[in-house]
XYZ file of C-alpha atoms in Angstrom:
734
model
C 177.279 73.557 20.810
C 174.028 73.672 22.811
C 173.776 76.175 25.629
C 171.250 75.896 28.635
C 169.755 79.157 28.270
C 167.384 78.904 31.148
C 170.354 78.734 33.809
C 172.086 81.837 32.438
C 169.429 83.978 31.003
C 169.302 86.013 34.321
C 172.947 87.169 34.016
C 173.087 88.248 30.107
C 170.598 90.703 28.761
C 170.165 93.764 27.005
C 168.138 96.544 28.297
C 166.894 100.009 26.687
C 165.187 102.631 28.819
C 163.254 104.985 26.395
C 161.524 108.473 27.155
C 159.229 110.289 24.900
C 160.527 113.388 23.566
C 156.982 114.586 22.688
C 153.845 113.264 24.514
C 151.779 113.743 21.514
C 153.553 111.242 19.159
C 154.722 107.872 19.792
C 157.245 108.037 16.915
C 159.402 110.777 19.004
C 161.307 109.185 21.728
C 164.939 108.545 22.844
C 166.414 105.621 24.449
C 169.398 104.599 26.519
C 170.481 101.261 28.164
C 173.182 98.839 28.192
C 174.294 95.536 26.942
C 175.697 92.619 28.955
C 177.764 89.747 27.221
C 179.872 86.819 27.965
C 182.804 85.934 26.008
C 185.720 83.752 27.080
C 184.401 83.384 30.407
C 184.405 87.373 31.020
C 181.272 89.229 31.756
C 181.203 92.972 30.467
C 178.620 95.800 30.354
C 178.531 98.499 27.592
C 176.158 101.441 28.109
C 174.630 102.997 24.921
C 172.179 105.257 23.929
C 170.057 106.158 20.746
C 173.434 106.774 18.709
C 176.176 104.838 20.146
C 179.236 103.527 18.165
C 181.520 101.663 20.609
C 184.014 98.733 20.687
C 185.678 97.256 23.737
C 187.758 94.000 24.394
C 186.815 92.727 20.756
C 183.017 93.398 21.315
C 181.487 96.286 19.014
C 177.913 97.744 19.475
C 176.171 100.097 17.298
C 172.823 101.684 18.044
C 170.629 104.102 15.803
C 167.438 105.684 16.074
C 166.678 107.460 12.696
C 163.625 109.491 11.843
C 162.260 110.354 8.428
C 159.106 112.236 8.038
C 156.570 110.354 10.285
C 158.521 107.090 10.500
C 161.133 106.030 13.063
C 163.615 103.049 12.891
C 165.327 101.545 15.983
C 168.237 99.192 15.224
C 170.865 97.647 17.360
C 173.663 95.659 15.919
C 176.965 93.906 17.375
C 180.002 91.970 16.255
C 182.596 90.256 18.066
C 186.379 89.178 17.661
C 185.701 85.787 19.486
C 182.855 83.386 20.348
C 180.378 85.193 22.280
C 176.833 84.296 23.796
C 173.788 86.798 23.391
C 170.766 85.530 25.313
C 168.270 88.508 25.599
C 167.406 91.647 24.339
C 164.875 93.998 25.965
C 163.686 97.578 25.177
C 161.000 99.650 27.594
C 159.108 102.182 26.005
C 156.559 104.374 27.420
C 153.779 103.703 25.046
C 150.981 103.085 27.324
C 149.695 106.383 28.944
C 146.428 105.353 30.702
C 145.767 101.668 30.637
C 142.658 102.453 28.622
C 144.314 101.981 25.332
C 143.561 99.057 23.044
C 146.746 97.256 21.878
C 146.722 94.937 18.850
C 149.260 92.060 19.274
C 149.736 89.521 16.739
C 149.869 85.911 17.719
C 152.982 83.875 17.292
C 151.734 81.711 14.794
C 148.678 81.119 12.243
C 146.484 79.503 14.752
C 147.138 82.004 17.558
C 144.109 84.307 18.474
C 144.729 87.860 17.445
C 143.053 91.134 17.941
C 142.946 94.294 19.795
C 143.178 93.589 23.243
C 142.231 95.605 26.585
C 142.611 95.905 30.258
C 140.102 93.213 30.989
C 141.602 90.611 28.451
C 144.236 87.973 29.591
C 146.419 85.549 28.058
C 146.701 82.201 29.463
C 149.026 79.270 28.756
C 147.533 75.739 29.095
C 145.790 75.279 32.671
C 147.910 73.738 35.231
C 144.732 72.016 36.079
C 145.238 69.507 33.264
C 148.410 68.323 34.728
C 149.448 65.196 33.220
C 147.367 65.636 30.172
C 149.466 68.670 29.305
C 152.458 66.756 29.224
C 150.802 63.434 27.694
C 149.707 65.694 24.585
C 152.272 68.333 24.716
C 149.868 70.938 24.671
C 152.473 73.637 25.594
C 154.344 73.022 22.697
C 152.079 74.529 19.877
C 153.185 78.203 20.244
C 155.426 80.295 22.642
C 154.113 78.901 25.896
C 157.870 77.697 26.818
C 159.900 80.425 25.944
C 157.464 83.599 26.585
C 155.948 84.757 29.851
C 152.317 83.947 30.490
C 151.363 85.649 33.951
C 147.570 85.063 33.276
C 146.836 88.549 34.646
C 144.308 90.627 32.901
C 145.928 93.354 30.738
C 149.263 91.521 30.751
C 149.619 90.739 27.200
C 151.940 90.073 24.446
C 152.371 89.409 20.611
C 155.019 88.569 17.827
C 156.374 90.666 15.079
C 153.990 93.756 14.809
C 151.285 95.376 16.541
C 149.676 98.741 17.486
C 148.563 101.056 20.205
C 144.937 102.647 19.719
C 144.082 105.341 22.305
C 140.931 106.599 20.382
C 139.473 106.875 16.976
C 141.033 105.334 13.814
C 144.648 106.480 14.259
C 147.091 104.044 15.677
C 150.729 104.040 16.748
C 152.338 101.202 15.015
C 155.166 99.229 15.680
C 156.942 96.409 13.796
C 159.814 94.434 13.046
C 161.758 94.617 10.007
C 164.036 91.661 10.391
C 162.681 88.555 12.198
C 165.542 86.271 10.853
C 167.912 86.794 13.706
C 165.099 86.075 16.328
C 161.555 86.561 16.916
C 160.563 90.086 18.198
C 158.013 90.136 21.107
C 155.972 93.115 22.170
C 154.518 93.039 25.737
C 151.911 95.565 26.953
C 151.111 95.703 30.603
C 148.029 97.892 30.553
C 147.434 97.752 34.316
C 151.190 98.576 35.134
C 151.098 100.930 32.089
C 154.297 99.394 30.726
C 155.615 98.512 27.196
C 158.444 96.351 26.258
C 160.055 94.723 23.244
C 161.524 91.454 24.043
C 163.905 89.911 21.254
C 163.858 86.009 21.211
C 167.661 85.251 20.963
C 167.793 82.393 23.033
C 170.624 80.117 21.588
C 172.255 82.797 19.703
C 176.177 82.578 19.426
C 178.151 85.195 17.635
C 180.734 83.530 15.707
C 184.424 84.827 15.989
C 185.225 87.507 13.550
C 181.930 87.386 11.879
C 179.993 90.291 10.013
C 177.783 92.703 12.111
C 174.529 90.767 13.424
C 171.294 92.912 13.837
C 169.650 92.157 17.073
C 166.819 94.900 16.809
C 165.215 96.448 13.694
C 161.971 97.992 14.618
C 159.798 100.282 12.647
C 157.419 102.923 14.064
C 154.846 105.321 12.476
C 151.390 106.606 13.057
C 148.106 106.757 10.828
C 145.358 104.434 10.177
C 145.601 100.691 10.677
C 145.789 100.149 6.973
C 147.988 103.219 6.387
C 150.650 102.072 8.819
C 150.829 98.377 7.675
C 151.252 99.482 4.360
C 154.161 101.905 5.311
C 155.709 98.990 7.334
C 155.719 96.447 4.353
C 157.081 99.269 2.118
C 159.857 99.768 4.713
C 160.614 96.010 4.642
C 161.005 96.057 0.953
C 158.631 92.725 1.247
C 155.778 92.248 -1.233
C 153.519 89.365 -1.936
C 154.118 86.598 -4.521
C 152.124 86.717 -7.512
C 148.861 84.741 -7.104
C 145.273 84.993 -7.695
C 142.390 84.847 -5.040
C 141.147 81.185 -5.488
C 137.999 79.190 -4.784
C 138.158 75.434 -3.965
C 137.205 72.247 -2.231
C 139.189 70.509 0.543
C 138.311 67.127 2.030
C 139.494 67.846 5.779
C 136.193 69.586 7.515
C 133.774 66.834 6.491
C 135.718 63.610 6.301
C 139.082 64.439 8.241
C 141.193 61.326 8.134
C 138.488 59.055 6.830
C 138.859 59.730 3.074
C 139.009 57.328 0.145
C 139.458 57.526 -3.867
C 135.918 56.812 -3.922
C 134.926 59.713 -1.465
C 137.283 62.109 -3.382
C 136.313 61.256 -6.908
C 132.614 61.280 -5.611
C 132.874 64.890 -4.526
C 134.850 65.843 -7.675
C 132.148 64.584 -9.909
C 129.646 66.477 -8.009
C 131.399 69.863 -8.491
C 132.543 68.922 -12.260
C 129.163 67.648 -13.465
C 127.523 70.865 -12.493
C 130.334 73.181 -14.167
C 131.039 74.714 -10.882
C 134.095 77.185 -11.646
C 136.344 76.150 -8.707
C 140.126 76.832 -8.893
C 141.508 74.149 -6.496
C 140.450 70.814 -5.530
C 142.393 69.990 -2.414
C 143.375 66.258 -0.864
C 144.039 66.676 2.993
C 145.370 64.468 5.650
C 144.255 60.727 5.379
C 145.613 59.171 2.074
C 149.003 58.284 3.831
C 149.625 55.232 5.828
C 151.154 57.457 8.736
C 151.945 61.233 9.051
C 155.755 61.360 7.849
C 155.076 58.442 5.548
C 154.032 60.649 2.531
C 155.117 58.449 -0.215
C 153.441 55.108 1.509
C 149.721 55.657 0.057
C 147.177 53.577 2.149
C 144.850 50.866 0.578
C 142.102 53.391 0.438
C 143.503 54.810 -2.706
C 144.027 51.683 -4.849
C 144.902 53.616 -7.836
C 147.544 55.927 -6.135
C 147.616 59.624 -5.864
C 148.727 60.210 -9.602
C 145.260 58.990 -10.576
C 143.710 61.453 -8.227
C 145.714 64.323 -9.447
C 144.944 63.439 -13.363
C 141.205 63.002 -12.756
C 141.172 66.424 -10.723
C 143.050 68.261 -13.842
C 140.580 66.444 -16.315
C 137.731 68.161 -14.211
C 139.532 71.409 -15.031
C 140.761 72.146 -11.614
C 143.992 72.514 -9.973
C 145.122 69.377 -7.844
C 146.183 70.287 -4.387
C 147.509 68.001 -1.367
C 148.168 68.273 2.223
C 151.521 67.662 3.786
C 153.095 68.129 7.124
C 156.639 68.039 5.713
C 158.600 68.419 9.089
C 156.551 66.211 11.102
C 156.504 62.459 11.803
C 154.225 60.728 14.330
C 155.356 58.134 16.529
C 153.829 55.229 14.674
C 155.249 56.032 11.157
C 158.138 54.378 9.679
C 159.873 57.607 9.253
C 160.043 58.060 12.985
C 161.007 54.261 13.604
C 163.555 54.073 11.101
C 165.320 57.631 11.263
C 164.833 58.852 14.926
C 168.374 60.569 14.439
C 166.688 62.777 11.840
C 164.398 64.482 14.677
C 165.049 67.457 16.855
C 166.127 66.201 20.358
C 166.367 67.595 23.902
C 169.390 68.230 26.002
C 169.469 64.380 26.748
C 169.694 63.445 22.944
C 166.040 62.400 23.046
C 163.464 63.163 20.438
C 161.715 66.519 21.453
C 157.903 66.119 20.784
C 156.031 68.878 18.903
C 152.582 68.042 19.656
C 150.016 65.357 20.591
C 148.209 65.007 17.203
C 147.928 61.673 15.798
C 149.875 59.305 17.895
C 152.191 62.313 19.072
C 154.513 63.919 16.819
C 158.233 65.050 16.420
C 159.841 67.442 13.922
C 162.736 66.994 11.611
C 165.943 68.709 11.787
C 166.429 70.783 8.650
C 170.042 70.929 8.943
C 170.617 67.306 8.623
C 171.802 66.731 5.260
C 169.710 63.320 4.975
C 166.647 65.173 6.027
C 167.174 67.739 3.316
C 167.587 65.151 0.797
C 164.677 63.113 1.933
C 162.311 66.237 1.790
C 163.583 66.930 -1.967
C 162.573 63.548 -2.698
C 159.044 63.701 -1.228
C 158.351 67.038 -3.021
C 159.754 65.779 -6.226
C 157.742 62.755 -6.263
C 154.408 64.807 -5.157
C 155.064 67.670 -7.819
C 156.574 65.933 -10.906
C 155.282 62.139 -10.555
C 151.827 62.562 -8.922
C 151.389 66.010 -10.514
C 149.903 68.058 -7.640
C 149.916 71.805 -8.265
C 149.238 73.197 -4.844
C 150.932 72.230 -1.563
C 149.251 73.007 1.648
C 151.903 72.810 4.170
C 150.920 72.341 7.838
C 152.561 72.270 11.310
C 155.576 74.143 10.204
C 156.109 75.756 13.488
C 157.617 72.345 14.711
C 160.905 73.237 12.531
C 161.796 75.829 15.057
C 160.475 74.057 18.245
C 164.171 74.245 20.022
C 166.726 76.894 19.347
C 170.010 74.894 18.480
C 173.489 74.939 16.533
C 173.902 78.761 17.794
C 170.768 79.464 15.854
C 167.530 81.274 17.275
C 164.007 80.007 16.546
C 163.555 82.914 14.222
C 166.586 81.905 12.256
C 165.684 78.113 11.998
C 162.169 79.188 10.885
C 163.364 81.369 8.152
C 165.812 78.488 6.823
C 163.085 76.186 7.145
C 160.860 78.247 4.968
C 163.790 78.900 2.580
C 164.187 74.925 2.428
C 160.443 74.473 1.121
C 160.538 77.115 -1.302
C 163.869 75.265 -2.566
C 161.967 71.970 -2.754
C 158.982 73.566 -4.495
C 160.587 76.740 -6.470
C 157.540 76.881 -8.915
C 154.869 75.242 -7.058
C 152.340 77.361 -5.122
C 152.302 76.963 -1.290
C 149.572 77.353 1.158
C 151.191 77.651 4.618
C 149.475 76.801 7.736
C 150.668 76.309 11.425
C 153.348 78.671 10.843
C 155.034 81.977 12.444
C 153.751 84.354 9.834
C 156.833 86.799 9.529
C 158.986 83.944 7.579
C 156.041 83.380 5.321
C 155.926 86.999 4.356
C 156.711 87.126 0.536
C 157.763 83.608 0.589
C 154.220 81.708 0.441
C 151.445 82.553 -1.914
C 148.840 81.730 0.485
C 148.815 81.475 4.324
C 146.375 80.798 6.891
C 145.643 83.520 9.287
C 143.412 81.726 11.831
C 142.886 78.527 13.810
C 140.780 75.843 12.172
C 137.082 76.368 12.145
C 134.926 73.871 14.415
C 131.734 72.160 13.558
C 130.470 74.225 16.559
C 130.810 77.786 17.219
C 133.369 77.741 20.171
C 134.141 75.062 22.912
C 134.445 77.132 26.068
C 135.948 74.385 28.000
C 138.990 73.874 25.752
C 139.070 77.778 25.645
C 139.525 77.800 29.214
C 141.899 75.025 29.610
C 144.123 74.251 26.682
C 146.017 76.317 24.394
C 145.006 79.471 22.452
C 145.625 77.552 18.675
C 142.588 74.948 19.499
C 139.789 74.840 16.787
C 137.368 77.438 17.075
C 134.997 79.061 14.437
C 134.619 82.144 16.614
C 138.378 82.626 16.608
C 138.980 81.749 13.049
C 136.354 84.577 12.111
C 138.040 86.946 14.513
C 141.432 86.445 13.063
C 140.026 86.502 9.224
C 138.888 90.202 10.356
C 141.852 91.151 12.531
C 144.457 90.015 10.182
C 142.704 91.231 6.898
C 145.364 94.029 6.432
C 148.056 91.314 5.557
C 146.058 90.258 2.416
C 147.898 91.329 -0.526
C 150.891 92.776 1.416
C 152.341 89.368 2.778
C 150.448 86.682 0.781
C 146.912 85.999 -0.006
C 145.083 85.190 3.229
C 143.390 82.031 3.815
C 140.567 82.462 6.366
C 139.880 78.633 6.398
C 136.490 77.108 5.223
C 132.884 77.958 5.231
C 130.435 75.324 5.724
C 126.739 75.294 4.546
C 125.630 71.871 5.102
C 122.999 70.290 7.580
C 124.538 67.234 7.988
C 127.645 66.326 10.640
C 127.449 69.939 11.992
C 126.308 71.637 15.168
C 126.490 75.351 13.514
C 122.982 77.017 13.157
C 122.031 78.531 9.800
C 122.784 82.124 11.084
C 126.348 80.874 12.019
C 126.884 79.357 8.687
C 125.922 82.308 6.735
C 128.086 84.620 8.743
C 131.151 82.168 8.025
C 130.172 82.551 4.468
C 129.941 86.010 4.552
C 133.210 86.941 6.536
C 135.374 84.392 4.342
C 133.856 86.083 1.417
C 134.785 89.283 2.329
C 137.938 89.088 4.225
C 139.492 86.055 2.460
C 141.314 85.539 -0.611
C 141.055 81.484 -0.426
C 137.465 80.541 -0.297
C 137.285 76.841 0.218
C 134.434 74.678 1.567
C 134.420 70.871 2.628
C 130.694 70.313 2.100
C 129.376 67.240 -0.255
C 127.224 69.514 -2.357
C 124.984 66.553 -3.154
C 123.490 66.725 -0.013
C 122.654 70.216 -0.003
C 119.142 71.518 0.324
C 117.744 73.868 -2.160
C 118.415 76.727 0.101
C 121.861 75.778 1.055
C 122.476 75.160 -2.622
C 121.279 78.791 -3.503
C 123.420 80.186 -0.791
C 126.483 78.353 -1.956
C 125.790 79.603 -5.730
C 125.193 83.278 -4.457
C 129.157 83.540 -3.857
C 129.682 83.291 -7.528
C 131.297 84.526 -9.193
C 134.014 84.945 -6.415
C 135.115 88.710 -6.656
C 138.049 89.767 -4.731
C 137.088 92.501 -1.920
C 139.118 95.644 -1.347
C 138.705 96.419 2.436
C 138.705 100.138 3.051
C 138.172 99.977 6.854
C 137.350 97.420 9.567
C 136.855 97.326 13.083
C 136.438 94.401 15.327
C 135.473 94.688 19.066
C 133.912 92.369 21.487
C 132.513 90.231 18.742
C 131.267 93.234 16.708
C 132.527 93.670 13.145
C 131.980 97.090 10.963
C 133.651 97.055 7.611
C 133.325 98.922 4.480
C 135.003 97.409 1.194
C 134.614 97.404 -2.632
C 133.852 94.872 -5.033
C 134.494 95.652 -8.781
C 133.361 99.045 -8.722
C 130.589 99.162 -6.375
C 130.821 100.048 -2.413
C 129.433 98.022 0.337
C 129.318 97.932 4.167
C 128.824 94.613 6.251
C 127.772 94.490 9.956
C 128.558 91.263 11.756
C 127.310 90.200 15.134
C 129.405 87.591 16.384
C 127.959 87.661 19.693
C 125.291 85.830 21.585
C 123.208 89.029 22.262
C 121.314 90.959 19.924
C 123.024 94.357 18.642
C 122.329 97.573 17.053
C 124.172 99.042 14.047
C 123.674 102.412 12.722
C 123.680 102.578 8.704
C 126.055 105.218 7.439
C 124.916 108.294 5.267
C 123.616 107.310 1.827
C 120.933 104.902 0.608
C 121.528 100.972 0.656
C 120.125 97.700 -0.590
C 120.197 94.889 1.756
C 121.588 91.932 0.206
C 119.715 88.590 0.538
C 122.262 86.051 0.012
C 120.474 82.845 -1.611
C 117.168 84.042 -1.581
C 114.674 85.149 -4.488
C 111.158 86.630 -3.934
C 108.142 84.547 -4.939
C 107.029 85.188 -8.471
C 104.100 86.677 -7.120
C 106.544 89.451 -5.745
C 108.728 89.893 -8.763
C 107.020 88.934 -12.066
C 108.680 87.117 -14.967
C 110.527 89.055 -17.723
C 107.752 90.708 -19.899
C 105.005 90.025 -17.523
C 103.330 93.223 -16.024
C 101.583 92.708 -12.692
C 97.853 93.822 -12.337
C 98.862 96.832 -10.176
C 101.759 97.826 -12.610
C 104.279 98.004 -10.026
C 106.231 95.175 -8.224
C 104.772 94.156 -4.728
C 107.940 93.972 -2.806
C 108.352 95.299 0.925
C 110.803 98.031 -0.028
C 111.685 98.731 3.446
C 113.019 95.482 4.005
C 115.607 95.744 1.138
C 116.370 99.512 0.554
C 117.537 101.207 3.483
C 118.380 105.010 3.992
C 121.438 106.167 6.168
C 121.048 106.718 9.791
C 118.741 103.959 10.089
C 119.352 101.682 13.372
C 119.603 97.954 12.429
C 119.211 95.344 15.048
C 120.866 92.157 14.381
C 120.145 88.713 16.127
C 123.008 86.722 17.459
C 125.402 85.745 15.013
C 123.869 87.627 12.329
C 125.498 89.357 9.428
C 124.085 91.766 7.210
C 125.665 93.079 3.784
C 124.620 96.346 2.375
C 125.250 97.737 -1.258
C 125.306 101.587 -1.803
C 122.914 102.397 -4.198
C 122.558 106.401 -3.960
C 123.422 108.380 -6.755
C 122.277 105.997 -9.331
C 122.928 106.351 -13.238
C 121.009 104.638 -15.905
C 122.062 101.177 -16.307
C 123.588 100.739 -12.681
C 121.949 97.734 -10.436
C 120.331 98.818 -7.374
C 119.974 95.751 -5.865
C 119.383 92.083 -7.012
C 118.376 88.711 -5.777
C 120.001 86.056 -5.010
C 123.814 87.398 -4.894
C 125.543 87.743 -1.895
C 127.084 90.603 -3.281
C 124.424 92.540 -5.669
C 126.107 94.164 -8.520
C 129.120 91.716 -8.958
C 126.982 89.333 -11.200
C 128.204 88.533 -14.677
C 125.808 90.737 -16.779
C 126.197 93.766 -18.743
C 124.057 96.609 -19.111
C 124.328 99.384 -21.912
C 121.824 102.122 -22.620
C 122.049 103.619 -25.897
C 119.442 105.568 -27.917
C 116.248 104.936 -25.615
C 117.154 101.309 -25.315
C 118.279 99.574 -22.417
C 120.226 96.310 -23.370
C 121.225 93.384 -21.015
C 123.437 90.733 -21.635
C 125.270 87.818 -19.896
C 129.083 87.787 -19.434
C 129.114 84.663 -17.656
C 127.045 81.899 -16.011
C 124.107 82.687 -13.553
C 123.830 79.651 -11.397
C 120.492 80.656 -9.956
C 117.368 82.347 -11.287
C 118.029 86.077 -10.604
C 116.088 89.249 -10.013
C 117.914 92.586 -11.013
C 116.610 95.975 -9.923
C 118.211 98.442 -12.663
C 118.012 102.086 -12.885
C 116.455 103.310 -15.966
C 116.237 107.107 -17.428
C 112.689 108.578 -18.014
C 113.306 108.502 -21.977
C 113.757 104.595 -21.915
C 111.842 103.285 -24.977
C 112.756 99.578 -24.671
C 114.340 97.186 -22.386
C 115.946 94.139 -24.052
C 117.613 90.998 -22.748
C 119.151 88.449 -25.366
C 117.554 90.435 -28.257
C 114.086 89.956 -26.585
C 112.068 93.320 -25.725
C 110.855 93.098 -21.983
C 108.224 94.987 -20.189
C 109.823 95.341 -16.934
C 107.819 96.379 -13.711
C 108.871 99.493 -11.929
C 109.965 99.034 -8.145
C 109.082 101.495 -5.429
C 112.511 101.873 -3.607
C 111.773 104.815 -1.332
C 115.049 106.608 -2.779
C 114.014 110.166 -3.380
C 115.088 111.931 -6.832
C 116.407 108.696 -8.176
C 115.874 107.409 -11.628
C 112.972 104.795 -12.158
C 114.045 101.290 -10.921
C 112.680 98.275 -12.724
C 112.636 94.682 -11.746
C 114.100 92.096 -14.414
C 113.910 88.567 -13.708
C 116.556 86.256 -15.639
C 116.407 82.629 -15.527
C 119.587 80.633 -14.603
C 121.711 78.638 -17.385
């Protein structure tokens, strides 16, 4: 049974009015309200407060506001003896006091821009100026534009599933839904009007007669730092990330897009394999199939089929990955032409478009038994016959584009994700274009931002079309602002970095910033470059990221394009400053003493001698002030520039005080041991570039050796007062 929600949503609703019990804490509040429902043609109203347990005319409601320590949980559940429609849930809370707060609001799906918003920010639906273009390309179907309110006013903002309010400092007042399976939970903040509301998307929800109690709201509140609050929320939810390891890789999309072939794929594969580059995943993206939806119909650019490609990738030592949009079928596909009844329809029974990509596309109805059988066949073929071991599953939001069959969008999305997991129970999944909550604890990896672009940001697109359009600026923003999900929900995929100089409009500074941000905040580190075309400088920068060491974020902030973060890699501590704005910015270096990483750069041999060679001066001629920086120093960064610093105070013997050309000095595959006056250096892995290590040595060091050969390393003047002697040691690449 289908219900036209738009015609009756003004009649049926739930409203909660909440008042703070303590002005100093968001988690102390009371609530009261009422519920309106329709059953058997009768409209009824039930008042309730924070602790209500009532029943009338076969309809039961129970509300609860429970506090445990520094946490509060608000729940509202209902049941009915007869067929009942629930069409809206709304909760008003006094969390906005001054309008000067910043409010983090998670975007609807992977690609939706997400950050802490302020009173000057606005959220806009696709511009009405576009008129017929919107209708032709279905630009309003990529997110929540057709079922959530977009006023376009400054400070009138909303997000999905979770968020927080920050008044000042590093403490936040956090709110997050613990159950999105009954419907998406939206949070609205009007900073000018100083109002805050929770709106549950229950469009299409029908309570079956005599069914078990249904939870309409289950919202968690706490206070603390961003990372503390998010960790508490996941603990309360009982959700944990699936077991997976951070991964490096290559994907075909951001260089060739749909114009791929067997020759292109195998040529790029050989470029990595012949150099022994330790990738984890080699992934084929869109373009191998004859049409989107016809996944098992491989086009003639792959004459030997997809099993041949997967086998070659395995022979190279990599995990073969492949892209699918499993719920999508484009207009020109055989799937759509021959099985139109398999697709989601509008009220008139016509296919309901999901978006304008390709020849326009539609989404499969996951509750259709034939659709489920078809998807299982596709997955069985791709996994078991072709042999792919990673699935990138894209455009997943389409599964819940319309509520139907008495189910909300949230319920449908949860069922859709469960179906994918059923089809691929043991094969890692990288989700993309998906409402995030349903991916928590279900996918191993998930995209947390929009696609990067070959330019920094298309302002015209930003002003006119949807928030989910490709943008390097927004991709980096989301990589930073959603970094707290990494390891709690899944491993974050920030999208690719690109270092090449062909087929790209990004400048060198921008490319290096993408490289750093993805390395620091992501757990999936892919590129799409043809490394055979790299210049020496580009190749050195690429290799400076190996070995890929996962970063543990301690703290991070991102406001107006300015990012500051502290993190650890291995047992070393770092800070990063990233100026993602078109203006010069000044950053203050934290207390301590720091080495400025020079990713991909090695000083000339005249500056740092070869191992065993002592320069005439007896000291390395290196501009120490460029690399060793004391705390409280003001650093001026150029537009789009990023700088990473290694903490190198409190040095102990054998500790690396800096290095070239690693992007993260101190993470290289070397072992340094000090015993009986001898400092021994050995490799534990491959060095891809000639490297220079600055190593702290005690005063009583007699010899320094590498690979059994005694060296005569040159001392370096670092400027660090009271530190051990630091010597420079050059080690050649493998």
